[in-house]
Coordinates of C-alpha atoms in Angstrom, one line a residue:
Chain K
M1 CA -11.3 29.6 -34.5
A2 CA -13.9 29.1 -37.1
R3 CA -12.8 29.5 -40.7
T4 CA -14.7 31.5 -43.3
A5 CA -16.4 28.3 -44.4
D6 CA -17.8 27.9 -41.0
V7 CA -19.2 31.4 -41.0
D8 CA -20.8 30.7 -44.4
D9 CA -22.4 27.7 -43.0
L10 CA -23.5 29.5 -39.9
V11 CA -25.1 32.2 -41.8
A12 CA -26.6 29.9 -44.3
R13 CA -28.3 28.0 -41.4
A14 CA -29.5 31.2 -39.7
R15 CA -31.1 32.3 -42.9
K16 CA -33.2 29.2 -42.7
G17 CA -34.1 30.1 -39.2
E18 CA -32.2 27.3 -37.5
P19 CA -32.3 28.3 -33.8
R20 CA -28.9 26.9 -33.0
A21 CA -27.2 28.8 -35.6
V22 CA -29.0 32.0 -34.6
A23 CA -28.0 31.4 -31.1
R24 CA -24.5 30.8 -32.1
L25 CA -24.4 34.1 -34.1
I26 CA -25.6 36.0 -31.1
T27 CA -23.0 34.6 -29.0
L28 CA -20.4 35.8 -31.6
I29 CA -21.9 39.3 -30.9
E30 CA -21.7 38.8 -26.9
N31 CA -18.1 37.8 -27.3
A32 CA -17.3 40.6 -29.7
S33 CA -15.9 38.1 -32.1
P34 CA -13.6 39.3 -34.9
Q35 CA -15.8 37.1 -37.3
L36 CA -18.6 39.6 -36.9
R37 CA -17.4 41.6 -39.7
E38 CA -17.8 38.9 -42.0
V39 CA -21.1 37.7 -40.5
M40 CA -22.6 41.2 -40.8
A41 CA -21.4 41.6 -44.4
A42 CA -23.3 38.4 -45.1
L43 CA -26.4 39.1 -43.1
N44 CA -27.0 42.9 -44.0
P45 CA -28.5 42.4 -47.4
L46 CA -31.0 39.9 -45.9
A47 CA -32.2 42.3 -43.2
G48 CA -34.4 45.2 -43.1
R49 CA -37.8 43.4 -43.4
A50 CA -38.5 43.0 -39.5
R51 CA -40.4 45.3 -37.5
V52 CA -38.7 46.2 -34.4
I53 CA -40.6 46.6 -31.2
G54 CA -39.0 47.9 -28.0
L55 CA -40.5 47.1 -24.7
T56 CA -39.4 48.6 -21.3
G57 CA -40.5 49.5 -17.8
A58 CA -39.5 49.3 -14.3
P59 CA -38.7 45.8 -12.5
G60 CA -41.9 44.2 -11.5
V61 CA -44.2 45.8 -14.0
G62 CA -44.7 42.7 -15.9
K63 CA -42.3 43.0 -18.9
S64 CA -41.8 39.1 -19.2
T65 CA -45.6 38.5 -19.1
S66 CA -46.5 41.3 -21.4
T67 CA -43.6 40.0 -23.8
N68 CA -45.1 36.6 -23.9
A69 CA -48.6 37.9 -24.4
L70 CA -47.5 40.0 -27.3
V71 CA -45.6 36.9 -28.8
R72 CA -48.8 34.9 -28.7
A73 CA -50.8 37.6 -30.2
F74 CA -48.2 37.9 -33.2
R75 CA -48.0 34.2 -33.4
R76 CA -52.1 34.2 -33.9
Q77 CA -51.3 36.4 -37.0
D78 CA -48.9 33.8 -38.1
L79 CA -45.9 36.1 -37.7
R80 CA -42.4 34.7 -36.8
V81 CA -41.3 36.3 -33.8
G82 CA -37.8 37.0 -32.4
V83 CA -37.5 38.2 -28.7
L84 CA -34.2 39.8 -27.7
A85 CA -34.1 40.4 -23.7
V86 CA -31.2 42.9 -23.1
D87 CA -30.0 43.3 -19.6
P88 CA -27.3 46.2 -19.7
S89 CA -26.5 45.7 -16.1
S90 CA -25.8 42.0 -16.3
P91 CA -22.4 40.6 -17.1
F92 CA -23.8 37.0 -16.6
T93 CA -24.9 35.2 -19.8
G94 CA -25.5 32.3 -17.4
G95 CA -28.3 34.1 -15.5
A96 CA -29.6 35.2 -18.8
L97 CA -29.8 31.7 -20.1
L98 CA -31.7 30.5 -17.0
G99 CA -34.2 33.0 -17.8
D100 CA -34.5 31.9 -21.4
R101 CA -35.2 28.4 -20.3
V102 CA -38.0 29.4 -17.9
R103 CA -39.6 31.6 -20.8
M104 CA -39.1 29.1 -23.4
Q105 CA -41.5 26.7 -21.7
D106 CA -44.3 28.9 -23.2
H107 CA -43.1 28.7 -26.8
A108 CA -40.7 25.7 -26.6
S109 CA -42.5 23.7 -29.3
D110 CA -43.0 26.7 -31.6
A111 CA -40.5 27.0 -34.4
G112 CA -42.0 30.5 -35.2
V113 CA -40.5 32.0 -31.9
F114 CA -36.9 32.6 -31.2
I115 CA -36.1 33.9 -27.6
R116 CA -32.6 35.1 -26.5
S117 CA -31.3 37.1 -23.7
M118 CA -28.2 39.0 -24.2
A119 CA -25.8 40.6 -21.7
S120 CA -24.2 43.8 -22.9
R121 CA -22.4 45.0 -19.9
G122 CA -18.6 44.9 -20.3
H123 CA -18.8 45.5 -24.0
L124 CA -16.8 48.3 -25.1
G125 CA -19.5 49.8 -27.0
G126 CA -22.3 48.4 -24.9
L127 CA -26.1 48.2 -26.1
A128 CA -25.5 50.6 -29.0
W129 CA -22.9 48.3 -30.4
A130 CA -24.4 44.8 -29.6
A131 CA -28.1 45.2 -30.0
P132 CA -28.4 46.4 -33.5
Q133 CA -26.4 43.5 -34.7
A134 CA -28.4 41.0 -32.7
I135 CA -31.4 42.5 -34.2
R136 CA -29.9 42.1 -37.7
V137 CA -29.4 38.4 -37.0
L138 CA -33.1 37.8 -36.0
D139 CA -34.2 40.0 -38.9
A140 CA -32.1 38.0 -41.4
A141 CA -33.3 34.8 -39.9
G142 CA -36.7 35.6 -41.1
C143 CA -38.4 37.1 -38.1
D144 CA -41.2 39.3 -39.0
V145 CA -41.3 41.0 -35.6
V146 CA -38.5 41.4 -33.1
L147 CA -39.3 42.4 -29.8
V148 CA -36.5 44.0 -27.7
E149 CA -37.2 43.8 -24.1
T150 CA -34.9 45.7 -21.6
V151 CA -34.5 46.0 -18.0
G152 CA -35.9 49.5 -17.6
V153 CA -34.8 52.5 -15.8
G154 CA -32.5 55.3 -16.9
Q155 CA -30.1 54.9 -19.7
A156 CA -31.2 51.4 -20.9
E157 CA -34.7 52.7 -21.2
V158 CA -33.6 55.7 -23.4
E159 CA -31.4 53.6 -25.5
I160 CA -34.1 51.0 -26.4
A161 CA -36.1 53.7 -28.1
S162 CA -33.2 54.4 -30.5
L163 CA -33.2 50.6 -31.4
A164 CA -36.8 50.2 -32.0
D165 CA -39.4 51.3 -34.7
S166 CA -42.0 51.6 -32.0
T167 CA -41.4 51.6 -28.2
I168 CA -43.8 50.3 -25.5
V169 CA -43.3 51.8 -22.0
L170 CA -45.2 49.5 -19.5
V171 CA -46.3 51.0 -16.1
S172 CA -48.2 49.5 -13.4
P173 CA -50.6 51.0 -10.6
G174 CA -48.7 52.0 -7.7
M175 CA -45.2 51.6 -9.3
G176 CA -44.4 55.2 -8.3
D177 CA -45.9 58.6 -9.0
S178 CA -45.8 60.5 -12.2
I179 CA -42.9 62.7 -11.3
Q180 CA -40.7 59.6 -11.1
A181 CA -42.0 58.6 -14.4
A182 CA -41.4 62.0 -15.9
K183 CA -37.9 62.1 -14.4
A184 CA -37.0 58.7 -16.0
G185 CA -37.8 60.4 -19.4
I186 CA -40.3 57.8 -20.3
L187 CA -42.6 60.4 -21.8
E188 CA -40.2 61.2 -24.7
I189 CA -39.7 57.6 -25.6
A190 CA -43.1 56.0 -25.5
D191 CA -45.1 55.4 -28.7
V192 CA -47.5 53.3 -26.7
F193 CA -48.2 53.3 -23.0
V194 CA -49.4 50.1 -21.5
V195 CA -50.8 50.2 -18.0
N196 CA -50.3 46.6 -17.0
K197 CA -52.1 45.0 -14.1
A198 CA -55.1 47.1 -14.9
D199 CA -57.4 45.2 -12.6
R200 CA -55.4 46.5 -9.6
D201 CA -56.4 49.4 -7.5
G202 CA -55.1 52.7 -8.7
A203 CA -55.1 51.7 -12.5
Q204 CA -57.6 54.5 -13.2
Q205 CA -55.4 57.0 -11.5
T206 CA -52.3 55.8 -13.4
V207 CA -54.1 56.2 -16.7
R208 CA -55.2 59.7 -15.7
D209 CA -51.8 60.8 -14.5
L210 CA -50.2 59.6 -17.8
R211 CA -52.9 61.3 -19.7
N212 CA -52.4 64.6 -17.9
M213 CA -48.4 64.2 -18.5
I214 CA -49.1 63.6 -22.2
A215 CA -51.4 66.6 -22.4
L216 CA -48.8 68.8 -20.7
A217 CA -46.0 67.7 -23.0
A218 CA -48.3 68.4 -25.9
P219 CA -46.4 66.2 -28.4
E220 CA -46.5 67.0 -32.0
G221 CA -47.4 64.4 -34.4
W222 CA -48.1 61.1 -32.8
K223 CA -49.7 61.3 -29.5
P224 CA -49.1 58.1 -27.5
P225 CA -52.1 56.1 -26.7
I226 CA -52.6 54.5 -23.1
V227 CA -53.7 50.8 -23.2
P228 CA -54.8 49.1 -20.0
T229 CA -53.9 45.3 -20.0
V230 CA -53.9 42.4 -17.7
A231 CA -51.1 40.5 -19.5
V232 CA -51.3 37.6 -17.4
K233 CA -54.9 36.9 -18.6
D234 CA -54.2 38.1 -22.1
E235 CA -56.6 41.1 -21.6
G236 CA -56.1 44.1 -23.7
V237 CA -53.1 42.6 -25.6
A238 CA -55.0 42.8 -29.0
D239 CA -55.5 46.5 -28.2
V240 CA -51.7 46.9 -27.8
V241 CA -51.2 45.1 -31.1
Q242 CA -53.7 47.4 -32.9
K243 CA -52.1 50.5 -31.4
L244 CA -48.7 49.4 -32.5
D245 CA -50.2 48.7 -36.0
E246 CA -51.7 52.3 -36.0
H247 CA -48.2 53.7 -34.9
L248 CA -46.5 51.8 -37.8
A249 CA -49.0 53.1 -40.3
W250 CA -48.5 56.7 -39.0
M251 CA -44.6 56.2 -39.1
E252 CA -44.8 55.0 -42.7
D253 CA -47.1 57.8 -43.8
S254 CA -45.2 60.5 -41.9
G255 CA -41.7 59.4 -43.0
E256 CA -40.9 58.8 -39.5
L257 CA -40.0 55.2 -40.1
N258 CA -37.4 56.1 -42.5
R259 CA -36.1 58.6 -40.2
R260 CA -35.8 56.3 -37.2
R261 CA -34.1 53.5 -39.1
R262 CA -31.6 55.9 -40.6
A263 CA -30.9 57.3 -37.3
R264 CA -30.4 53.7 -36.2
A265 CA -28.1 52.9 -38.7
R266 CA -26.2 56.0 -38.1
D267 CA -25.9 55.1 -34.4
E268 CA -24.7 51.6 -35.3
I269 CA -22.1 52.7 -37.7
E270 CA -20.9 55.3 -35.1
A271 CA -20.8 52.7 -32.4
I272 CA -18.7 50.3 -34.4
A273 CA -16.4 53.2 -35.4
V274 CA -16.1 54.4 -31.8
T275 CA -15.4 50.9 -30.6
A276 CA -12.7 50.4 -33.2
L277 CA -11.1 53.8 -32.4
R278 CA -11.2 53.1 -28.8
E279 CA -9.5 49.7 -29.2
R280 CA -6.8 51.7 -31.3
M281 CA -6.3 54.1 -28.4
G282 CA -5.9 51.3 -25.9
D283 CA -3.4 49.5 -28.3
L284 CA -1.3 52.5 -28.9
H285 CA 2.3 51.7 -27.9
G286 CA 1.1 48.7 -26.0
H287 CA -1.3 50.6 -23.8
Q288 CA 1.5 52.8 -22.6
R289 CA 0.6 56.0 -24.1
L290 CA -2.7 56.3 -22.2
D291 CA -1.0 55.3 -18.9
V292 CA 1.6 58.0 -19.3
L293 CA -1.1 60.6 -20.2
A294 CA -3.1 59.4 -17.0
E295 CA 0.0 59.9 -14.9
K296 CA 0.6 63.3 -16.3
V297 CA -3.1 64.4 -15.5
L298 CA -2.8 63.0 -12.0
D299 CA 0.5 64.9 -11.2
G300 CA -0.9 68.1 -12.6
S301 CA 1.6 68.4 -15.4
C302 CA -1.0 67.9 -18.1
D303 CA -4.8 68.6 -18.2
P304 CA -7.2 66.2 -19.6
Y305 CA -8.1 67.9 -22.6
A306 CA -4.4 68.3 -23.7
A307 CA -4.1 64.7 -22.8
A308 CA -6.9 63.7 -25.1
D309 CA -5.4 65.8 -27.9
E310 CA -2.2 63.7 -27.7
L311 CA -4.1 60.6 -27.7
V312 CA -6.2 61.5 -30.9
E313 CA -3.0 62.7 -32.5
G314 CA -1.3 59.4 -31.8
L315 CA -4.4 57.8 -33.4
T316 CA -4.2 59.8 -36.5
E317 CA -0.5 59.1 -37.0
S318 CA -0.8 55.4 -36.6
G319 CA -4.1 55.4 -38.6
Chain O
M1 CA -19.4 84.2 -24.9
A2 CA -17.2 84.8 -22.0
R3 CA -13.6 85.9 -22.8
T4 CA -10.6 84.4 -21.3
A5 CA -10.6 87.1 -18.6
D6 CA -13.9 85.9 -17.4
V7 CA -12.8 82.3 -17.3
D8 CA -9.6 83.3 -15.2
D9 CA -11.9 85.3 -12.8
L10 CA -14.4 82.3 -12.6
V11 CA -11.7 79.9 -11.8
A12 CA -10.1 82.3 -9.3
R13 CA -13.5 82.7 -7.6
A14 CA -14.1 78.9 -7.7
R15 CA -10.6 78.3 -6.0
K16 CA -11.8 80.3 -3.0
G17 CA -14.9 78.2 -2.9
E18 CA -17.4 80.7 -4.0
P19 CA -20.6 78.8 -4.6
R20 CA -21.9 80.8 -7.4
A21 CA -18.5 80.5 -9.3
V22 CA -18.6 76.7 -8.7
A23 CA -22.2 76.4 -9.9
R24 CA -21.4 78.2 -13.0
L25 CA -18.4 76.0 -13.9
I26 CA -20.6 73.0 -13.3
T27 CA -23.1 74.3 -15.8
L28 CA -20.3 75.0 -18.3
I29 CA -19.8 71.1 -18.0
E30 CA -23.6 70.5 -18.4
N31 CA -23.7 72.5 -21.6
A32 CA -20.3 71.1 -22.9
S33 CA -19.0 74.5 -23.2
P34 CA -16.0 75.1 -25.4
Q35 CA -14.4 77.0 -22.6
L36 CA -14.0 73.8 -20.6
R37 CA -10.7 73.2 -22.1
E38 CA -9.3 76.4 -20.6
V39 CA -11.2 75.9 -17.3
M40 CA -9.7 72.3 -16.9
A41 CA -6.3 73.4 -17.7
A42 CA -6.6 76.0 -14.9
L43 CA -8.1 73.7 -12.5
N44 CA -6.2 70.5 -12.9
P45 CA -3.1 71.5 -11.0
L46 CA -5.3 72.5 -7.9
A47 CA -7.1 69.4 -8.0
G48 CA -6.3 65.8 -6.7
R49 CA -6.7 66.4 -2.9
A50 CA -10.4 65.5 -2.5
R51 CA -11.5 62.0 -1.5
V52 CA -14.2 60.8 -3.8
I53 CA -17.0 58.8 -2.4
G54 CA -19.7 57.1 -4.5
L55 CA -23.1 56.4 -3.3
T56 CA -25.7 54.3 -5.1
G57 CA -28.7 52.1 -4.7
A58 CA -32.1 51.4 -6.0
P59 CA -34.8 54.2 -5.8
G60 CA -36.4 54.4 -2.4
V61 CA -33.4 52.9 -0.5
G62 CA -32.9 56.4 1.2
K63 CA -30.0 57.8 -0.9
S64 CA -30.7 61.4 -0.3
T65 CA -31.3 60.8 3.4
S66 CA -28.0 58.9 3.8
T67 CA -26.1 61.5 1.8
N68 CA -27.3 64.2 4.1
A69 CA -26.3 62.1 7.1
L70 CA -22.8 61.6 5.7
V71 CA -22.5 65.3 5.1
R72 CA -23.3 66.0 8.6
A73 CA -20.8 63.4 9.9
F74 CA -17.9 64.9 7.5
R75 CA -19.0 68.3 8.8
R76 CA -18.5 67.2 12.4
Q77 CA -14.9 66.5 11.5
D78 CA -14.8 70.1 10.0
L79 CA -14.2 68.8 6.5
R80 CA -15.5 70.7 3.4
V81 CA -17.9 68.6 1.6
G82 CA -19.2 68.6 -2.0
V83 CA -22.2 66.7 -3.3
L84 CA -22.6 65.8 -6.9
A85 CA -26.0 64.2 -7.4
V86 CA -26.0 62.6 -10.8
D87 CA -29.1 61.5 -12.7
P88 CA -28.0 60.0 -16.0
S89 CA -31.6 59.5 -17.1
S90 CA -32.6 63.0 -16.5
P91 CA -32.4 65.7 -19.3
F92 CA -34.0 68.2 -17.0
T93 CA -31.8 70.4 -15.3
G94 CA -34.8 72.2 -13.9
G95 CA -36.0 69.1 -12.0
A96 CA -32.4 68.6 -10.5
L97 CA -32.4 72.2 -9.4
L98 CA -35.7 71.7 -7.7
G99 CA -34.2 68.7 -5.7
D100 CA -31.2 70.8 -4.9
R101 CA -33.3 73.4 -3.3
V102 CA -35.2 70.9 -1.2
R103 CA -32.0 69.3 -0.1
M104 CA -30.2 72.6 0.5
Q105 CA -32.5 73.5 3.4
D106 CA -30.6 71.1 5.6
H107 CA -27.1 72.8 4.8
A108 CA -28.2 76.1 3.4
S109 CA -26.5 78.2 5.9
D110 CA -23.3 76.1 5.9
A111 CA -20.6 77.5 3.7
G112 CA -18.6 74.2 4.1
V113 CA -21.2 72.3 2.0
F114 CA -21.8 72.4 -1.8
I115 CA -24.5 70.5 -3.3
R116 CA -25.3 70.4 -6.8
S117 CA -27.2 68.0 -9.2
M118 CA -26.2 67.4 -12.7
A119 CA -28.0 65.8 -15.7
S120 CA -25.8 64.0 -18.0
R121 CA -28.2 62.4 -20.4
G122 CA -28.1 63.8 -23.8
H123 CA -24.4 64.4 -23.4
L124 CA -22.3 62.9 -26.1
G125 CA -20.0 61.4 -23.7
G126 CA -22.5 61.0 -20.8
L127 CA -21.4 60.4 -17.3
A128 CA -17.9 59.3 -18.1
W129 CA -17.4 62.6 -19.8
A130 CA -19.0 65.1 -17.4
A131 CA -18.7 63.6 -13.9
P132 CA -14.9 63.5 -13.6
Q133 CA -14.8 67.3 -14.7
A134 CA -17.5 68.1 -12.1
I135 CA -15.6 66.3 -9.4
R136 CA -12.4 68.4 -10.4
V137 CA -14.4 71.5 -10.0
L138 CA -15.3 70.6 -6.4
D139 CA -11.9 69.3 -5.7
A140 CA -10.2 72.4 -6.9
A141 CA -12.7 74.7 -5.0
G142 CA -11.3 73.1 -1.7
C143 CA -13.8 70.2 -1.0
D144 CA -12.1 67.5 1.2
V145 CA -14.6 65.1 0.3
V146 CA -16.8 64.8 -2.7
L147 CA -19.9 62.6 -2.4
V148 CA -21.2 61.4 -5.8
E149 CA -24.8 60.1 -5.4
T150 CA -26.4 58.5 -8.4
V151 CA -29.8 57.2 -9.2
G152 CA -29.0 53.5 -9.1
V153 CA -29.7 50.4 -11.2
G154 CA -27.7 49.2 -14.0
Q155 CA -25.2 51.2 -16.0
A156 CA -25.1 54.2 -13.8
E157 CA -24.4 52.1 -10.8
V158 CA -21.5 50.4 -12.4
E159 CA -20.1 53.7 -13.8
I160 CA -20.1 55.4 -10.3
A161 CA -17.7 52.9 -9.1
S162 CA -15.3 54.0 -11.7
L163 CA -15.5 57.6 -10.6
A164 CA -15.1 57.1 -6.8
D165 CA -12.3 56.2 -4.6
S166 CA -14.7 54.3 -2.5
T167 CA -18.2 53.2 -3.5
I168 CA -21.1 52.7 -1.0
V169 CA -24.0 50.5 -2.0
L170 CA -27.2 51.1 -0.2
V171 CA -29.8 48.5 0.2
S172 CA -32.9 48.3 2.4
P173 CA -34.9 45.5 3.8
G174 CA -37.4 44.2 1.3
M175 CA -36.0 46.0 -1.8
G176 CA -35.8 42.7 -3.7
D177 CA -34.0 39.5 -3.1
S178 CA -30.4 38.8 -3.3
I179 CA -30.6 37.3 -6.9
Q180 CA -31.8 40.7 -8.1
A181 CA -28.9 42.4 -6.3
A182 CA -26.4 40.0 -7.8
K183 CA -27.7 40.7 -11.1
A184 CA -27.2 44.2 -11.0
G185 CA -23.7 43.6 -10.3
I186 CA -23.5 45.5 -7.1
L187 CA -21.3 42.9 -5.3
E188 CA -18.5 43.8 -7.7
I189 CA -18.7 47.6 -7.0
A190 CA -19.5 47.9 -3.5
D191 CA -16.5 48.7 -1.0
V192 CA -18.9 49.3 1.8
F193 CA -22.5 47.9 2.0
V194 CA -25.0 50.0 3.9
V195 CA -28.5 48.4 5.0
N196 CA -30.3 51.4 5.6
K197 CA -33.8 51.4 7.2
A198 CA -32.2 48.7 9.6
D199 CA -35.1 49.1 12.0
R200 CA -37.5 47.6 9.7
D201 CA -38.6 44.0 9.3
G202 CA -36.1 41.8 7.3
A203 CA -32.9 43.9 8.0
Q204 CA -31.2 41.0 9.6
Q205 CA -32.3 38.8 6.8
T206 CA -30.8 41.4 4.3
V207 CA -27.6 41.3 6.1
R208 CA -27.4 37.6 6.1
D209 CA -28.0 37.5 2.3
L210 CA -25.3 40.1 1.6
R211 CA -22.9 38.2 3.8
N212 CA -23.6 34.9 2.1
M213 CA -23.2 36.6 -1.3
I214 CA -19.9 38.2 -0.4
A215 CA -18.6 34.8 1.1
L216 CA -19.6 33.0 -2.1
A217 CA -17.9 35.6 -4.3
A218 CA -14.8 35.4 -1.9
P219 CA -13.2 38.6 -2.9
E220 CA -9.4 38.9 -2.8
G221 CA -7.9 41.8 -0.9
W222 CA -10.8 44.1 0.5
K223 CA -13.9 42.3 1.8
P224 CA -16.7 44.9 1.7
P225 CA -18.2 45.3 5.2
I226 CA -21.9 45.4 5.9
V227 CA -23.1 48.4 7.9
P228 CA -26.6 48.8 9.3
T229 CA -28.0 52.3 9.4
V230 CA -31.1 54.2 10.2
A231 CA -29.9 57.2 8.1
V232 CA -33.0 59.3 9.1
K233 CA -32.0 58.9 12.8
D234 CA -28.3 59.3 12.2
E235 CA -27.9 55.8 13.4
G236 CA -25.1 53.9 12.3
V237 CA -23.7 56.6 10.2
A238 CA -20.5 57.1 12.3
D239 CA -19.7 53.4 11.5
V240 CA -20.2 54.0 7.8
V241 CA -17.5 56.9 8.1
Q242 CA -15.2 54.6 10.0
K243 CA -15.5 51.8 7.3
L244 CA -14.7 54.4 4.7
D245 CA -11.6 55.4 6.6
E246 CA -10.5 51.8 6.9
H247 CA -11.1 51.3 3.1
L248 CA -9.1 54.4 2.3
A249 CA -6.2 53.3 4.6
W250 CA -6.4 49.9 2.8
M251 CA -6.3 51.5 -0.5
E252 CA -3.3 53.6 0.3
D253 CA -1.3 50.6 1.8
S254 CA -2.2 48.3 -1.1
G255 CA -1.7 50.7 -3.9
E256 CA -5.2 50.4 -5.0
L257 CA -5.9 54.0 -4.5
N258 CA -3.2 55.0 -7.1
R259 CA -4.5 52.2 -9.3
R260 CA -8.1 53.5 -9.1
R261 CA -7.1 57.1 -9.8
R262 CA -5.0 56.2 -12.7
A263 CA -7.9 54.3 -14.2
R264 CA -10.1 57.3 -13.6
A265 CA -7.8 59.4 -15.4
R266 CA -7.5 57.1 -18.3
D267 CA -11.3 57.0 -18.5
E268 CA -11.6 60.7 -18.5
I269 CA -8.9 61.1 -21.1
E270 CA -10.5 58.4 -23.2
A271 CA -14.0 59.9 -22.8
I272 CA -12.9 63.4 -23.9
A273 CA -11.0 61.9 -27.0
V274 CA -13.9 59.8 -28.0
T275 CA -16.2 62.7 -27.7
A276 CA -13.9 64.7 -29.8
L277 CA -13.7 62.0 -32.4
R278 CA -17.4 61.6 -32.4
E279 CA -17.9 65.3 -33.0
R280 CA -15.4 65.0 -35.8
M281 CA -17.4 62.1 -37.5
G282 CA -20.5 64.0 -37.2
D283 CA -18.9 67.1 -38.7
L284 CA -17.6 65.1 -41.6
H285 CA -18.7 66.8 -44.8
G286 CA -21.4 68.7 -43.0
H287 CA -23.0 65.5 -41.4
Q288 CA -23.5 64.1 -44.8
R289 CA -21.0 61.3 -44.7
L290 CA -22.7 59.6 -42.0
D291 CA -26.0 60.0 -43.5
V292 CA -24.8 58.6 -46.9
L293 CA -23.3 55.5 -45.0
A294 CA -26.5 55.0 -43.0
E295 CA -28.5 54.9 -46.4
K296 CA -26.1 52.4 -47.8
V297 CA -26.5 50.1 -44.7
L298 CA -30.2 50.4 -44.9
D299 CA -30.5 49.6 -48.7
G300 CA -28.0 46.7 -48.1
S301 CA -25.3 47.9 -50.4
C302 CA -22.8 48.3 -47.5
D303 CA -22.5 46.6 -44.2
P304 CA -22.1 48.5 -41.0
Y305 CA -18.4 47.5 -40.5
A306 CA -17.5 48.6 -43.8
A307 CA -19.3 51.8 -43.3
A308 CA -17.6 52.3 -40.0
D309 CA -14.2 51.8 -41.7
E310 CA -15.1 54.5 -44.2
L311 CA -16.1 56.8 -41.3
V312 CA -12.8 56.2 -39.5
E313 CA -10.8 56.7 -42.8
G314 CA -12.5 60.0 -43.3
L315 CA -11.4 61.1 -39.8
T316 CA -7.8 60.2 -40.3
E317 CA -7.9 62.0 -43.6
S318 CA -9.2 65.2 -42.1
G319 CA -7.3 64.8 -38.8

């Protein structure tokens, strides 16, 4: 157990952008360390400068390649970049670390880039609890841009949008028809669509499909642009950065940036509160109260709503 | 707004297995109706008989076809079957309904089969809140077997395991290598592996890969069997049913069935309690408290943990 002095030291070193201190702080988040309270109190006043960009898409669409290409593009503008790769399905930090090492090769000698994977599965609060805290660490460590990349499909995809200022949804030709895409709810979360592997057959059709879907949805305010890229050759990446800049400018003008950041802060506070309450529920009478209530629901003597009432009551008594 | 008398009538009709009443009750769940409290109180004593089987796997692996084949197999045993297709990424009940209609064609004239899709995205409590209640409806309506099918990958896949007595994980040849599979955490949740499309190239390799992964994981107790199927031709489906029966027998003998059902009841109670607490947090002082706290976190005057403390405190005061 580290003492407060250690936390102070860690925070001070992270502020200077020292990679090992940053890594250590993110590990504290992965482990849901009790020291986080202290860490976040120290970091919060330093954060709020970074621009957070989410990047999602189905497996195989070229997320890592696109992230790397974006990192290079931002580095050319001399911006410090943090990359947080979140895999909500993975309980294995080991696997994530392997991925880091492979990726790091591109930027290994670059002190202006910090790349870290984070497993959030198994966390009580999941992505909603862990990711904003990791973003804050990278933000406070001086990153100008934080790229949050997630293994797409379903909930993770939707959650990433609530973490980011701007969300890029990557698709590639032949990765499934537009109905699949519409079902996954990507239309609503995309601020910028990127059609990667645009040198492949069917790219034009994919762009047309997306354009039709956007037209059908008739979004008010920002209309998500569609940018073709070949990330592996760095083609089109500058266009993506430009569209991101335009989106940022629009958000600042329209007040959307503040709205999103407030929503993000609300979500984070709520996630921390819910996690705390959930722990308290589990702790009630040494876990026994919930067990007893579960038995009653199973034998039919109590319905789940009445059981939940009892649980909440116990919480308020002990609160 | 329906009155209590209507709820009583609805519950009575659902008990008789009337499809429209069952559908109506599941819609109440999708809409998070306040009447659910009453509905669940009436249904809970009638539930607990159905066997719940989860079915998950990546898109394209043949989930719907396999579900239909299993329905036919259970129907041959003269069992009443409920199918709940959960898509945690889909906010569109309309889309889900379209899917229902397409699927229903196979079993349209069969009063012993009830098929329903449910969207859980956007729900405060998500799958953990909605699915157990929908399962209870089907259970109380007299279904002997409830098949819960989910769009796989990631969180949804893991969550389904906590809803079911037995979980089938579907894979198919060439759907990605074993590392992908291991990453997605499917090893831990599968009670039965089904290699569908087993007449395709690479099926044997897929079976070998799975066998090696299971050997490496060296599970204690139940060792998940691997069953090759060609669901579209009904091949191997009887074997799947047999393995499910063996798993059920093992669970009954080992006490695992009770353990899983208790855990499920605990999760459900907790999800209802958390949803109630979350609503209360949102309601505090007409949503203003959370907004004010979010502002403070954004301007750096309060850290998120302290903000969460204030939120929880407000809850206990008002509780």
